[in-house]
Coordinates of C-alpha atoms in Angstrom, one line a residue:
Chain A
M1 CA 27.2 113.7 -129.7
I2 CA 29.7 112.5 -127.1
G3 CA 33.2 113.6 -128.1
I4 CA 36.8 114.3 -126.8
K5 CA 36.7 117.4 -124.6
S6 CA 40.2 117.3 -123.0
I7 CA 43.2 115.0 -122.4
A8 CA 45.7 115.1 -119.4
S9 CA 48.5 112.9 -118.5
Y10 CA 50.8 111.7 -115.7
V11 CA 54.4 110.8 -116.6
P12 CA 56.7 110.0 -113.7
V13 CA 59.6 112.3 -113.3
A14 CA 62.0 109.5 -112.3
G15 CA 63.2 107.1 -114.8
L16 CA 65.8 105.3 -116.6
D17 CA 68.7 106.8 -118.7
N18 CA 68.1 104.6 -121.8
Y19 CA 71.6 105.4 -123.2
A20 CA 73.2 104.0 -120.0
Q21 CA 70.9 101.0 -120.3
G22 CA 71.7 100.5 -124.0
A23 CA 75.4 100.6 -123.2
K24 CA 75.0 97.6 -120.8
F25 CA 73.6 95.8 -123.7
G26 CA 76.1 97.1 -126.2
K27 CA 73.8 99.4 -127.9
D28 CA 75.1 102.7 -129.1
E29 CA 73.2 106.2 -128.9
E30 CA 72.3 105.9 -132.5
F31 CA 70.5 102.7 -132.0
I32 CA 68.7 103.8 -128.8
L33 CA 67.5 107.1 -130.5
G34 CA 67.0 105.9 -134.0
K35 CA 65.6 102.3 -133.6
I36 CA 64.2 102.4 -130.0
G37 CA 63.2 106.1 -130.0
S38 CA 63.7 106.9 -126.4
A39 CA 66.4 108.4 -124.5
F40 CA 64.6 108.2 -121.1
L41 CA 62.1 105.8 -119.7
P42 CA 59.8 107.1 -117.0
R43 CA 59.5 104.8 -114.0
K44 CA 56.9 104.9 -111.3
E45 CA 58.0 104.6 -107.7
A46 CA 57.8 100.9 -106.4
A47 CA 55.1 102.1 -103.9
Q48 CA 52.9 103.6 -106.5
E49 CA 50.1 101.4 -107.7
T50 CA 48.3 101.5 -111.1
S51 CA 45.4 103.2 -109.5
D52 CA 47.8 105.9 -108.2
L53 CA 48.9 106.6 -111.7
C54 CA 45.3 106.9 -112.8
V55 CA 44.7 109.3 -109.9
E56 CA 47.5 111.6 -111.0
A57 CA 46.2 111.8 -114.5
V58 CA 42.6 112.5 -113.6
N59 CA 43.8 115.1 -111.0
A60 CA 45.7 116.8 -113.9
L61 CA 42.6 116.7 -116.0
F62 CA 40.7 118.4 -113.1
A63 CA 43.4 121.1 -112.8
N64 CA 43.1 121.9 -116.5
N65 CA 39.3 122.0 -116.5
P66 CA 38.1 123.7 -113.4
E67 CA 34.5 123.5 -114.8
L68 CA 34.6 119.7 -114.5
K69 CA 33.4 118.8 -111.0
R70 CA 34.0 115.4 -109.7
E71 CA 30.2 115.2 -108.8
A72 CA 29.5 115.3 -112.5
I73 CA 31.5 112.3 -113.5
D74 CA 29.1 109.5 -114.2
V75 CA 31.5 106.8 -115.8
L76 CA 35.0 105.9 -115.4
I77 CA 36.8 103.3 -117.6
V78 CA 40.4 102.1 -116.9
V79 CA 42.3 100.5 -119.7
T80 CA 44.9 98.3 -118.2
Q81 CA 46.4 94.8 -118.3
N82 CA 48.5 95.5 -115.1
G83 CA 45.9 96.5 -112.6
D84 CA 46.4 96.9 -108.7
E85 CA 45.0 93.5 -107.7
E86 CA 45.1 89.9 -108.8
G87 CA 42.2 89.9 -111.3
L88 CA 39.7 91.2 -108.9
P89 CA 38.6 93.8 -107.9
H90 CA 38.9 96.0 -111.0
T91 CA 41.2 99.0 -110.8
A92 CA 38.4 101.5 -111.7
A93 CA 36.6 100.8 -108.4
I94 CA 39.9 101.6 -106.5
V95 CA 40.2 104.8 -108.5
Q96 CA 36.7 105.8 -107.7
D97 CA 37.5 105.5 -103.9
K98 CA 40.8 107.2 -104.1
L99 CA 39.5 110.2 -106.1
G100 CA 36.2 110.5 -104.1
L101 CA 34.1 110.2 -107.1
P102 CA 30.3 109.8 -106.5
T103 CA 29.2 106.2 -105.7
S104 CA 26.5 106.6 -108.5
L105 CA 29.6 106.1 -110.9
A106 CA 29.5 103.3 -113.5
A107 CA 33.0 102.0 -113.5
F108 CA 34.9 99.1 -115.1
D109 CA 38.2 98.1 -116.5
I110 CA 38.9 97.1 -120.2
S111 CA 41.6 94.6 -120.7
L112 CA 43.6 95.7 -123.8
G113 CA 47.2 96.7 -124.4
C114 CA 48.5 99.0 -127.1
S115 CA 45.2 99.0 -129.0
G116 CA 43.3 100.1 -125.9
Y117 CA 42.9 103.9 -126.5
V118 CA 41.3 103.3 -130.0
Y119 CA 38.9 100.8 -128.6
G120 CA 38.4 102.6 -125.4
I121 CA 37.1 105.9 -126.9
Y122 CA 34.4 104.0 -128.7
A123 CA 33.6 101.8 -125.7
I124 CA 33.1 104.8 -123.3
K125 CA 31.2 106.9 -126.0
G126 CA 29.0 104.0 -126.8
F127 CA 28.2 103.1 -123.2
M128 CA 27.5 106.7 -122.3
E129 CA 25.1 107.0 -125.3
A130 CA 23.6 103.6 -124.5
A131 CA 23.1 104.3 -120.8
G132 CA 22.3 108.2 -121.0
L133 CA 25.5 109.3 -119.3
K134 CA 27.0 112.8 -119.6
N135 CA 30.6 113.2 -118.4
G136 CA 33.0 110.1 -118.9
L137 CA 36.6 109.6 -118.0
L138 CA 38.6 107.2 -120.0
V139 CA 41.9 106.5 -118.2
T140 CA 44.9 104.5 -119.6
A141 CA 47.5 103.1 -117.2
D142 CA 49.5 100.1 -118.0
P143 CA 52.9 100.3 -116.2
Y144 CA 55.1 97.7 -117.7
S145 CA 57.8 98.2 -115.2
K146 CA 55.7 95.8 -113.1
I147 CA 56.4 92.9 -115.4
V148 CA 59.4 93.8 -117.5
D149 CA 62.6 91.9 -116.6
P150 CA 65.3 94.6 -116.5
E151 CA 67.8 91.9 -117.8
D152 CA 65.6 91.3 -121.0
R153 CA 67.1 93.2 -123.7
N154 CA 64.2 92.7 -126.0
T155 CA 61.8 94.8 -123.6
T156 CA 63.6 96.7 -121.0
M157 CA 64.8 99.4 -123.4
L158 CA 61.2 100.0 -124.8
F159 CA 58.7 100.6 -122.2
G160 CA 57.8 103.6 -120.1
D161 CA 55.3 104.2 -117.4
A162 CA 52.6 106.8 -117.8
A163 CA 48.9 107.3 -117.4
T164 CA 46.4 109.6 -119.4
A165 CA 43.0 110.8 -118.7
T166 CA 40.5 111.7 -121.4
W167 CA 37.2 113.7 -120.7
L168 CA 34.3 112.7 -123.0
G169 CA 31.0 114.6 -123.1
E170 CA 28.9 116.8 -125.2
D171 CA 30.0 120.0 -126.9
A172 CA 33.3 118.4 -127.5
P173 CA 36.0 119.9 -129.9
W174 CA 36.9 116.6 -131.4
Q175 CA 34.3 114.0 -132.5
L176 CA 34.8 110.3 -133.4
G177 CA 34.4 109.2 -137.0
K178 CA 34.6 105.9 -138.5
A179 CA 36.6 103.0 -136.8
K180 CA 37.8 99.5 -137.6
F181 CA 39.1 96.9 -135.4
G182 CA 40.9 93.5 -135.6
T183 CA 41.9 90.5 -133.5
D184 CA 44.1 87.6 -134.2
G185 CA 44.5 85.4 -131.1
S186 CA 46.7 83.0 -133.0
G187 CA 49.5 85.5 -132.3
A188 CA 48.6 85.7 -128.5
A189 CA 51.8 84.0 -127.5
H190 CA 53.9 86.8 -129.1
L191 CA 53.2 89.1 -126.1
K192 CA 52.3 87.6 -122.9
V193 CA 53.2 87.3 -119.2
S194 CA 54.2 84.1 -117.6
D195 CA 55.1 83.7 -114.0
G196 CA 55.0 87.4 -113.6
V197 CA 57.4 88.2 -116.4
F198 CA 56.5 89.8 -119.7
F199 CA 57.7 88.1 -123.0
M200 CA 57.7 89.8 -126.4
N201 CA 58.7 88.3 -129.7
G202 CA 59.8 91.6 -131.1
R203 CA 60.3 90.3 -134.6
Q204 CA 56.8 88.9 -134.9
V205 CA 55.2 91.9 -133.4
F206 CA 57.1 94.2 -135.8
N207 CA 56.2 92.2 -138.8
F208 CA 52.6 92.0 -137.7
A209 CA 52.3 95.7 -137.3
L210 CA 54.1 96.5 -140.6
L211 CA 51.8 94.1 -142.5
K212 CA 48.6 95.1 -140.7
V213 CA 48.6 98.9 -139.8
P214 CA 49.3 100.6 -143.3
A215 CA 46.7 98.3 -145.0
H216 CA 44.2 98.9 -142.1
L217 CA 44.6 102.6 -142.4
H218 CA 44.2 102.6 -146.2
E219 CA 40.9 100.4 -145.8
L220 CA 39.7 102.8 -143.2
L221 CA 40.3 105.9 -145.3
G222 CA 38.8 104.1 -148.3
E223 CA 35.5 103.1 -146.5
S224 CA 35.3 106.7 -145.1
G225 CA 35.6 108.2 -148.7
L226 CA 38.7 110.0 -147.7
Q227 CA 42.2 110.3 -149.3
P228 CA 45.5 110.4 -147.3
E229 CA 45.7 114.1 -148.0
D230 CA 42.5 114.6 -146.1
I231 CA 44.2 113.6 -142.9
D232 CA 46.3 116.2 -141.2
A233 CA 48.2 113.8 -138.9
F234 CA 48.6 110.2 -138.1
C235 CA 48.9 109.5 -134.4
I236 CA 49.7 105.8 -134.2
H237 CA 50.8 103.8 -131.3
Q238 CA 54.5 104.6 -130.4
G239 CA 55.8 101.0 -130.2
S240 CA 59.3 102.0 -131.2
A241 CA 60.9 104.6 -133.5
A242 CA 61.6 101.8 -135.9
I243 CA 58.0 100.7 -136.1
V244 CA 56.6 104.2 -136.6
D245 CA 59.1 104.9 -139.3
A246 CA 58.4 101.6 -141.0
V247 CA 54.6 102.0 -141.0
A248 CA 55.0 105.6 -142.2
R249 CA 57.2 104.5 -145.0
R250 CA 55.0 101.5 -146.0
F251 CA 51.9 103.9 -146.0
E252 CA 53.8 105.8 -148.8
D253 CA 51.9 109.0 -148.8
N254 CA 53.3 111.7 -146.7
P255 CA 55.3 109.7 -144.1
E256 CA 56.1 113.0 -142.6
K257 CA 52.5 113.3 -141.3
F258 CA 53.1 110.4 -138.9
I259 CA 53.8 112.0 -135.5
K260 CA 56.7 110.6 -133.7
D261 CA 57.2 111.7 -130.1
M262 CA 58.5 109.2 -127.5
V263 CA 62.1 110.4 -126.8
E264 CA 61.1 111.2 -123.2
T265 CA 58.5 108.4 -122.6
G266 CA 59.2 105.2 -124.3
N267 CA 56.5 102.9 -125.4
T268 CA 53.6 103.6 -122.9
V269 CA 51.2 101.0 -124.2
S270 CA 47.6 102.3 -124.3
S271 CA 48.8 105.8 -123.2
S272 CA 51.0 106.5 -126.2
I273 CA 48.2 107.8 -128.5
P274 CA 46.5 110.0 -125.9
L275 CA 49.9 111.4 -125.0
L276 CA 50.3 112.4 -128.6
L277 CA 46.9 113.9 -128.8
E278 CA 47.3 115.9 -125.6
K279 CA 50.6 117.4 -126.8
H280 CA 50.0 118.0 -130.5
M281 CA 46.3 118.1 -131.3
F282 CA 44.5 120.6 -129.3
D283 CA 46.5 123.5 -130.2
S284 CA 47.0 122.5 -133.8
S285 CA 45.3 123.5 -136.9
W286 CA 44.5 119.9 -137.6
K287 CA 41.0 119.2 -138.7
R288 CA 41.1 115.5 -139.0
V289 CA 43.4 112.9 -137.4
A290 CA 43.8 109.1 -138.0
L291 CA 44.8 106.9 -135.0
S292 CA 46.0 103.3 -134.9
G293 CA 46.8 101.1 -132.1
F294 CA 48.3 97.7 -132.3
G295 CA 49.8 95.1 -130.0
V296 CA 48.8 92.6 -127.3
G297 CA 46.2 90.0 -128.4
L298 CA 47.2 90.5 -131.2
S299 CA 44.7 93.4 -131.4
W300 CA 44.4 96.4 -133.5
G301 CA 42.2 99.4 -134.0
S302 CA 42.2 102.4 -136.3
A303 CA 39.9 105.5 -136.3
I304 CA 39.4 108.9 -137.6
I305 CA 38.6 111.7 -135.4
Y306 CA 37.7 115.1 -136.5
R307 CA 37.3 118.7 -135.4
A308 CA 33.7 119.6 -134.5
Chain B
M1 CA 18.2 99.4 -132.3
I2 CA 20.6 96.7 -130.9
G3 CA 19.0 94.4 -128.5
I4 CA 19.2 90.8 -127.1
K5 CA 18.5 88.2 -129.7
S6 CA 19.5 85.0 -128.1
I7 CA 21.2 83.6 -125.0
A8 CA 23.0 80.2 -124.6
S9 CA 25.2 78.7 -121.8
Y10 CA 27.6 76.1 -120.8
V11 CA 27.4 74.5 -117.4
P12 CA 29.8 71.7 -116.8
V13 CA 28.3 68.3 -116.1
A14 CA 30.9 67.5 -113.4
G15 CA 30.7 69.1 -110.0
L16 CA 30.5 68.9 -106.2
D17 CA 27.5 67.6 -104.3
N18 CA 27.0 70.5 -102.0
Y19 CA 25.2 68.5 -99.2
A20 CA 28.3 66.4 -98.9
Q21 CA 30.4 69.5 -98.8
G22 CA 28.0 71.1 -96.4
A23 CA 28.2 68.1 -94.1
K24 CA 31.9 68.4 -93.9
F25 CA 31.5 72.0 -92.4
G26 CA 28.5 70.9 -90.2
K27 CA 25.9 72.4 -92.4
D28 CA 22.6 70.4 -92.8
E29 CA 20.4 70.2 -96.0
E30 CA 18.0 72.9 -94.8
F31 CA 21.0 75.4 -94.6
I32 CA 22.5 74.2 -98.0
L33 CA 19.1 74.6 -99.8
G34 CA 17.6 77.4 -97.9
K35 CA 20.5 79.7 -97.2
I36 CA 23.2 78.7 -99.8
G37 CA 20.5 77.8 -102.5
S38 CA 22.6 75.2 -104.3
A39 CA 22.6 71.5 -104.0
F40 CA 25.2 71.1 -106.7
L41 CA 28.0 73.2 -107.8
P42 CA 29.3 72.7 -111.4
R43 CA 33.1 72.5 -111.7
K44 CA 35.1 72.8 -115.0
E45 CA 37.8 70.2 -115.6
A46 CA 41.2 71.2 -114.4
A47 CA 42.5 71.3 -118.0
Q48 CA 39.7 73.5 -119.1
E49 CA 40.7 77.2 -119.5
T50 CA 38.2 80.2 -119.0
S51 CA 38.4 80.5 -122.9
D52 CA 37.3 76.9 -123.2
L53 CA 34.1 77.7 -121.2
C54 CA 33.5 80.6 -123.4
V55 CA 34.0 78.5 -126.6
E56 CA 31.4 76.0 -125.2
A57 CA 28.8 78.7 -124.5
V58 CA 29.3 80.3 -128.0
N59 CA 29.1 77.1 -129.8
A60 CA 25.7 76.4 -128.0
L61 CA 24.5 79.8 -129.2
F62 CA 25.5 78.8 -132.8
A63 CA 23.8 75.5 -132.5
N64 CA 20.6 77.3 -131.4
N65 CA 20.7 79.9 -134.0
P66 CA 21.8 78.4 -137.3
E67 CA 21.2 81.6 -139.1
L68 CA 24.1 83.2 -137.2
K69 CA 27.3 82.7 -139.1
R70 CA 30.7 83.1 -137.5
E71 CA 31.8 85.2 -140.3
A72 CA 29.0 87.7 -139.4
I73 CA 30.2 88.2 -135.8
D74 CA 32.0 91.6 -135.6
V75 CA 32.6 92.1 -131.9
L76 CA 33.2 89.7 -128.9
I77 CA 33.4 91.0 -125.4
V78 CA 34.3 88.5 -122.6
V79 CA 33.3 89.5 -119.1
T80 CA 35.8 87.9 -116.6
Q81 CA 38.2 88.5 -113.8
N82 CA 39.7 85.1 -114.0
G83 CA 41.0 85.0 -117.6
D84 CA 43.3 82.5 -119.1
E85 CA 46.5 84.4 -118.8
E86 CA 48.1 86.6 -116.2
G87 CA 46.8 89.9 -117.1
L88 CA 47.8 89.8 -120.8
P89 CA 46.8 88.9 -123.4
H90 CA 42.9 89.3 -122.9
T91 CA 40.9 86.2 -123.1
A92 CA 38.7 87.5 -125.9
A93 CA 41.7 87.3 -128.2
I94 CA 42.2 83.6 -127.4
V95 CA 38.3 82.8 -127.9
Q96 CA 38.5 84.5 -131.4
D97 CA 41.3 82.0 -132.3
K98 CA 39.7 78.9 -130.7
L99 CA 36.3 79.7 -132.4
G100 CA 37.8 80.6 -135.8
L101 CA 36.0 83.9 -135.7
P102 CA 37.1 86.4 -138.4
T103 CA 40.2 88.6 -137.7
S104 CA 38.1 91.6 -138.5
L105 CA 36.6 91.1 -135.1
A106 CA 36.7 93.8 -132.4
A107 CA 37.5 91.8 -129.2
F108 CA 38.2 92.9 -125.5
D109 CA 37.7 91.7 -121.9
I110 CA 35.6 93.7 -119.4
S111 CA 36.8 93.2 -115.9
L112 CA 33.8 93.1 -113.6
G113 CA 32.3 90.5 -111.2
C114 CA 28.7 89.8 -110.4
S115 CA 27.5 93.2 -111.8
G116 CA 29.2 92.4 -115.2
Y117 CA 26.3 91.2 -117.2
V118 CA 24.2 94.3 -116.6
Y119 CA 27.3 96.6 -117.3
G120 CA 28.0 94.2 -120.4
I121 CA 24.9 94.5 -122.3
Y122 CA 25.0 98.4 -122.3
A123 CA 28.9 98.3 -123.1
I124 CA 28.4 95.9 -126.1
K125 CA 25.3 97.7 -127.5
G126 CA 26.9 101.0 -127.0
F127 CA 30.2 100.0 -128.6
M128 CA 28.3 98.4 -131.6
E129 CA 26.2 101.6 -132.0
A130 CA 29.3 103.8 -131.7
A131 CA 31.3 101.7 -134.2
G132 CA 28.6 100.7 -136.5
L133 CA 28.8 97.0 -135.8
K134 CA 26.0 94.5 -136.6
N135 CA 26.4 91.2 -134.6
G136 CA 27.9 91.2 -131.1
L137 CA 28.6 88.3 -128.6
L138 CA 28.7 89.1 -124.9
V139 CA 30.3 86.2 -123.1
T140 CA 30.4 85.7 -119.4
A141 CA 32.9 83.3 -117.9
D142 CA 34.3 83.6 -114.4
P143 CA 35.3 80.2 -113.0
Y144 CA 35.8 80.8 -109.2
S145 CA 37.0 77.2 -108.9
K146 CA 40.3 78.7 -110.1
I147 CA 40.5 80.9 -107.0
V148 CA 38.4 79.4 -104.4
D149 CA 40.0 77.5 -101.3
P150 CA 38.0 74.3 -100.9
E151 CA 38.8 74.6 -97.2
D152 CA 37.2 78.1 -96.9
R153 CA 33.6 77.6 -95.6
N154 CA 32.7 81.1 -96.5
T155 CA 33.2 80.5 -100.2
T156 CA 33.5 77.0 -101.2
M157 CA 29.8 76.1 -100.8
L158 CA 28.7 79.2 -102.8
F159 CA 30.4 79.4 -106.3
G160 CA 29.6 77.3 -109.4
D161 CA 31.5 77.5 -112.8
A162 CA 29.6 78.4 -116.0
A163 CA 29.6 80.6 -119.0
T164 CA 27.0 82.2 -121.0
A165 CA 26.9 83.7 -124.6
T166 CA 24.5 86.5 -125.6
W167 CA 23.8 87.5 -129.1
L168 CA 23.1 91.2 -129.8
G169 CA 21.9 92.7 -133.0
E170 CA 19.1 94.3 -134.8
D171 CA 15.6 93.0 -134.9
A172 CA 16.0 91.6 -131.3
P173 CA 12.9 90.3 -129.3
W174 CA 14.2 92.1 -126.2
Q175 CA 15.5 95.8 -125.9
L176 CA 17.5 97.7 -123.4
G177 CA 15.6 100.4 -121.4
K178 CA 16.9 102.5 -118.6
A179 CA 19.9 101.5 -116.5
K180 CA 21.6 102.8 -113.5
F181 CA 25.0 101.9 -112.1
G182 CA 27.1 102.3 -109.1
T183 CA 30.6 101.8 -107.6
D184 CA 32.1 102.0 -104.1
G185 CA 35.7 101.1 -104.1
S186 CA 36.0 101.7 -100.2
G187 CA 34.5 98.2 -100.1
A188 CA 37.1 96.8 -102.5
A189 CA 38.6 94.7 -99.8
H190 CA 35.5 92.7 -99.1
L191 CA 35.9 90.6 -102.2
K192 CA 39.5 90.2 -103.5
V193 CA 42.1 87.8 -104.5
S194 CA 45.4 87.6 -102.5
D195 CA 48.3 85.3 -103.5
G196 CA 45.9 83.5 -105.8
V197 CA 43.1 82.9 -103.2
F198 CA 39.8 84.5 -103.2
F199 CA 38.7 86.1 -99.9
M200 CA 35.1 87.2 -99.2
N201 CA 33.6 89.1 -96.2
G202 CA 30.1 87.4 -96.5
R203 CA 28.6 89.5 -93.9
Q204 CA 29.7 92.9 -95.3
V205 CA 28.7 91.8 -98.9
F206 CA 25.3 90.6 -97.7
N207 CA 24.7 93.9 -95.9
F208 CA 25.9 96.0 -98.9
A209 CA 23.5 94.2 -101.1
L210 CA 20.5 94.4 -99.0
L211 CA 21.0 98.1 -98.3
K212 CA 21.8 98.9 -102.0
V213 CA 19.8 96.7 -104.5
P214 CA 16.1 97.2 -103.3
A215 CA 16.7 101.0 -103.1
H216 CA 18.5 101.0 -106.5
L217 CA 15.6 99.0 -108.1
H218 CA 13.0 101.6 -106.7
E219 CA 15.2 104.4 -107.9
L220 CA 15.4 102.9 -111.5
L221 CA 11.6 102.3 -111.6
G222 CA 10.8 105.7 -110.3
E223 CA 13.1 107.5 -112.9
S224 CA 11.5 105.2 -115.5
G225 CA 7.9 106.3 -114.6
L226 CA 7.2 102.7 -113.7
Q227 CA 5.6 101.0 -110.7
P228 CA 6.7 97.6 -109.4
E229 CA 3.5 96.2 -110.9
D230 CA 4.8 97.0 -114.4
I231 CA 7.7 94.6 -113.9
D232 CA 6.8 91.0 -114.7
A233 CA 10.0 89.5 -113.2
F234 CA 13.1 90.6 -111.4
C235 CA 16.1 88.6 -112.4
I236 CA 18.7 89.6 -110.0
H237 CA 22.2 88.1 -109.5
Q238 CA 21.9 84.8 -107.6
G239 CA 24.5 85.5 -104.9
S240 CA 22.9 83.1 -102.6
A241 CA 19.2 81.9 -101.7
A242 CA 19.5 84.0 -98.6
I243 CA 20.4 87.2 -100.5
V244 CA 17.8 86.8 -103.2
D245 CA 15.1 86.2 -100.5
A246 CA 16.2 89.1 -98.4
V247 CA 16.4 91.6 -101.3
A248 CA 13.0 90.5 -102.5
R249 CA 11.4 90.9 -99.0
R250 CA 13.1 94.4 -98.6
F251 CA 11.7 95.3 -101.9
E252 CA 8.3 94.7 -100.4
D253 CA 6.0 94.6 -103.5
N254 CA 5.6 91.1 -105.0
P255 CA 8.6 89.2 -103.5
E256 CA 7.4 86.2 -105.6
K257 CA 8.4 88.0 -108.8
F258 CA 11.9 87.5 -107.8
I259 CA 13.2 84.7 -109.8
K260 CA 15.3 82.3 -107.8
D261 CA 17.0 79.4 -109.7
M262 CA 20.4 78.3 -108.7
V263 CA 19.9 74.8 -107.0
E264 CA 21.9 73.2 -109.8
T265 CA 24.5 76.0 -110.5
G266 CA 25.5 78.0 -107.5
N267 CA 26.7 81.5 -107.6
T268 CA 28.0 81.8 -111.3
V269 CA 29.2 85.4 -110.8
S270 CA 28.5 87.4 -114.1
S271 CA 26.7 84.3 -115.7
S272 CA 23.9 84.2 -113.1
I273 CA 21.5 86.7 -114.7
P274 CA 21.9 85.5 -118.3
L275 CA 21.3 82.0 -117.1
L276 CA 18.0 83.1 -115.6
L277 CA 17.1 85.0 -118.7
E278 CA 18.0 82.1 -121.0
K279 CA 15.8 79.7 -119.1
H280 CA 13.0 81.8 -118.1
M281 CA 12.5 84.8 -120.2
F282 CA 12.4 83.9 -123.8
D283 CA 9.4 81.5 -123.7
S284 CA 7.6 83.5 -121.1
S285 CA 4.7 86.1 -121.4
W286 CA 6.9 88.6 -119.7
K287 CA 6.8 92.2 -121.2
R288 CA 9.2 93.9 -119.0
V289 CA 12.0 92.5 -116.8
A290 CA 14.3 94.2 -114.1
L291 CA 17.9 93.1 -113.7
S292 CA 20.3 93.9 -110.9
G293 CA 23.9 92.7 -110.5
F294 CA 25.9 93.4 -107.5
G295 CA 29.3 92.3 -106.1
V296 CA 33.0 92.7 -106.5
G297 CA 34.2 96.3 -106.6
L298 CA 31.9 97.0 -104.8
S299 CA 29.9 97.4 -108.0
W300 CA 26.2 97.2 -108.9
G301 CA 24.1 97.8 -111.9
S302 CA 20.3 97.6 -112.6
A303 CA 18.5 97.9 -115.8
I304 CA 14.9 97.4 -117.3
I305 CA 14.7 95.4 -120.5
Y306 CA 11.4 95.0 -122.4
R307 CA 10.0 93.0 -125.2
A308 CA 10.2 94.7 -128.5

């Protein structure tokens, strides 16, 4: 069974002091830390392309896993909605070249936002099993600094740039359990880009997440024959401190099991869940973790992963 | 096992007389039919969005398969590099809403060009099996009329707009066999969009396809323990009449088994292979078909499908 073997990441060192940015919009430190959740927002350099963030994350994965040779990689999927080029070619092809991965590589991009990691792990595992592949890289990189207007108070205090790389293969310490997905395109206009600039209706997105995510997690647990106490940690998309807190409270049982860790990263879109897993899961005593991503589309996905 | 149950398509009725267009560039009918391969190039209406083409193709699929209820659809993947919006949201979410598919739908876009259908059937089958889903729609829609410069003689005589919808599920008449994939991002610049306009280095793309595709098909057959005579038909991407003919001749055995059918469609990118399958495969006596898609990325994928 194909599972999650290792996760690495790249978070730019440079970035914005979010307290200073908040002050510009009349927001105090309590708001920035308590509601937004992030004191610092990493920002890629202007010359760094999305593929460069991917390359950094994959190189970190190679450094952590010297037994993983680039010649052994047979599939690369990049989850992004802010790729290098205008529509085509796909960013995964550019990453193949920059990393010197073999040309026998299967490579494509998946277009999803904050739900992208949950979809992505099932997409790559499924593709590998359907096509008989052995070693896959799922890369997330959606640098919103390319599209966020620094004068838009609804978005500029929220998003941070980052990339992650997940190695999937056999003999993995973490396996994928049951998953559930959802899509509601009637809310597509709540998160979109027009003329190169990102727009978010934060109130609508907050309400959607609060309505959808706790119920979705309860349904997933119910269909899996699990109780909330069977889950050691809930690693949900870090949209903002306020949404993580609100979902945790609405879920009712053990809100303290909802991991919140975005002070130094901001909302990193599809990278937020793998950043949590990289940092908190592998060295933990956790046996079973619930994931939930939600955002652009509108789109959501929840899954249970468990220690092999 | 998840396989291919049915394929439907949408090809706009309006379009360009390619003989007239050829005359403008000093190309005679022999060139247009013999080298380009298309007397007519379908063109969507200006107001039709990519999602509208998807909707038309899926509605044709529903009309052909009255037993398929929209409430039963649990995953929708759209293969496109020319979606409705700028990067986000993904087109699949918009299609979910326009078609009134259930919000329990898993939906995302895959960014691939002319190799997209071969990748796509393994991506959706794998995702369905990994996530336990029952009825999937793989939709291709990449209307190049959005990006082709009508004054660019290298591209404007080649591409046609179309969309296809493939229903995948259990008890399917066609199953997926072995597949092989490839990616060479060092050729990314040969097919790309800059400032909204598509550029293609036709000579480079032709040489790449001629070098890569026959060898890739031979490798796939060899690894499958099959001989060319075991394949009833080769349905490869209809890039142009010249490339289909050249690949067929280079492949050597039975070039007449390479299906060529693009007179009324042009190069429809990721829709070209499913258009061939829809028209020629289901009512045939074929038992085993080889597919190969190649283009943007550079990216290629070949697969064998067989009658259950």
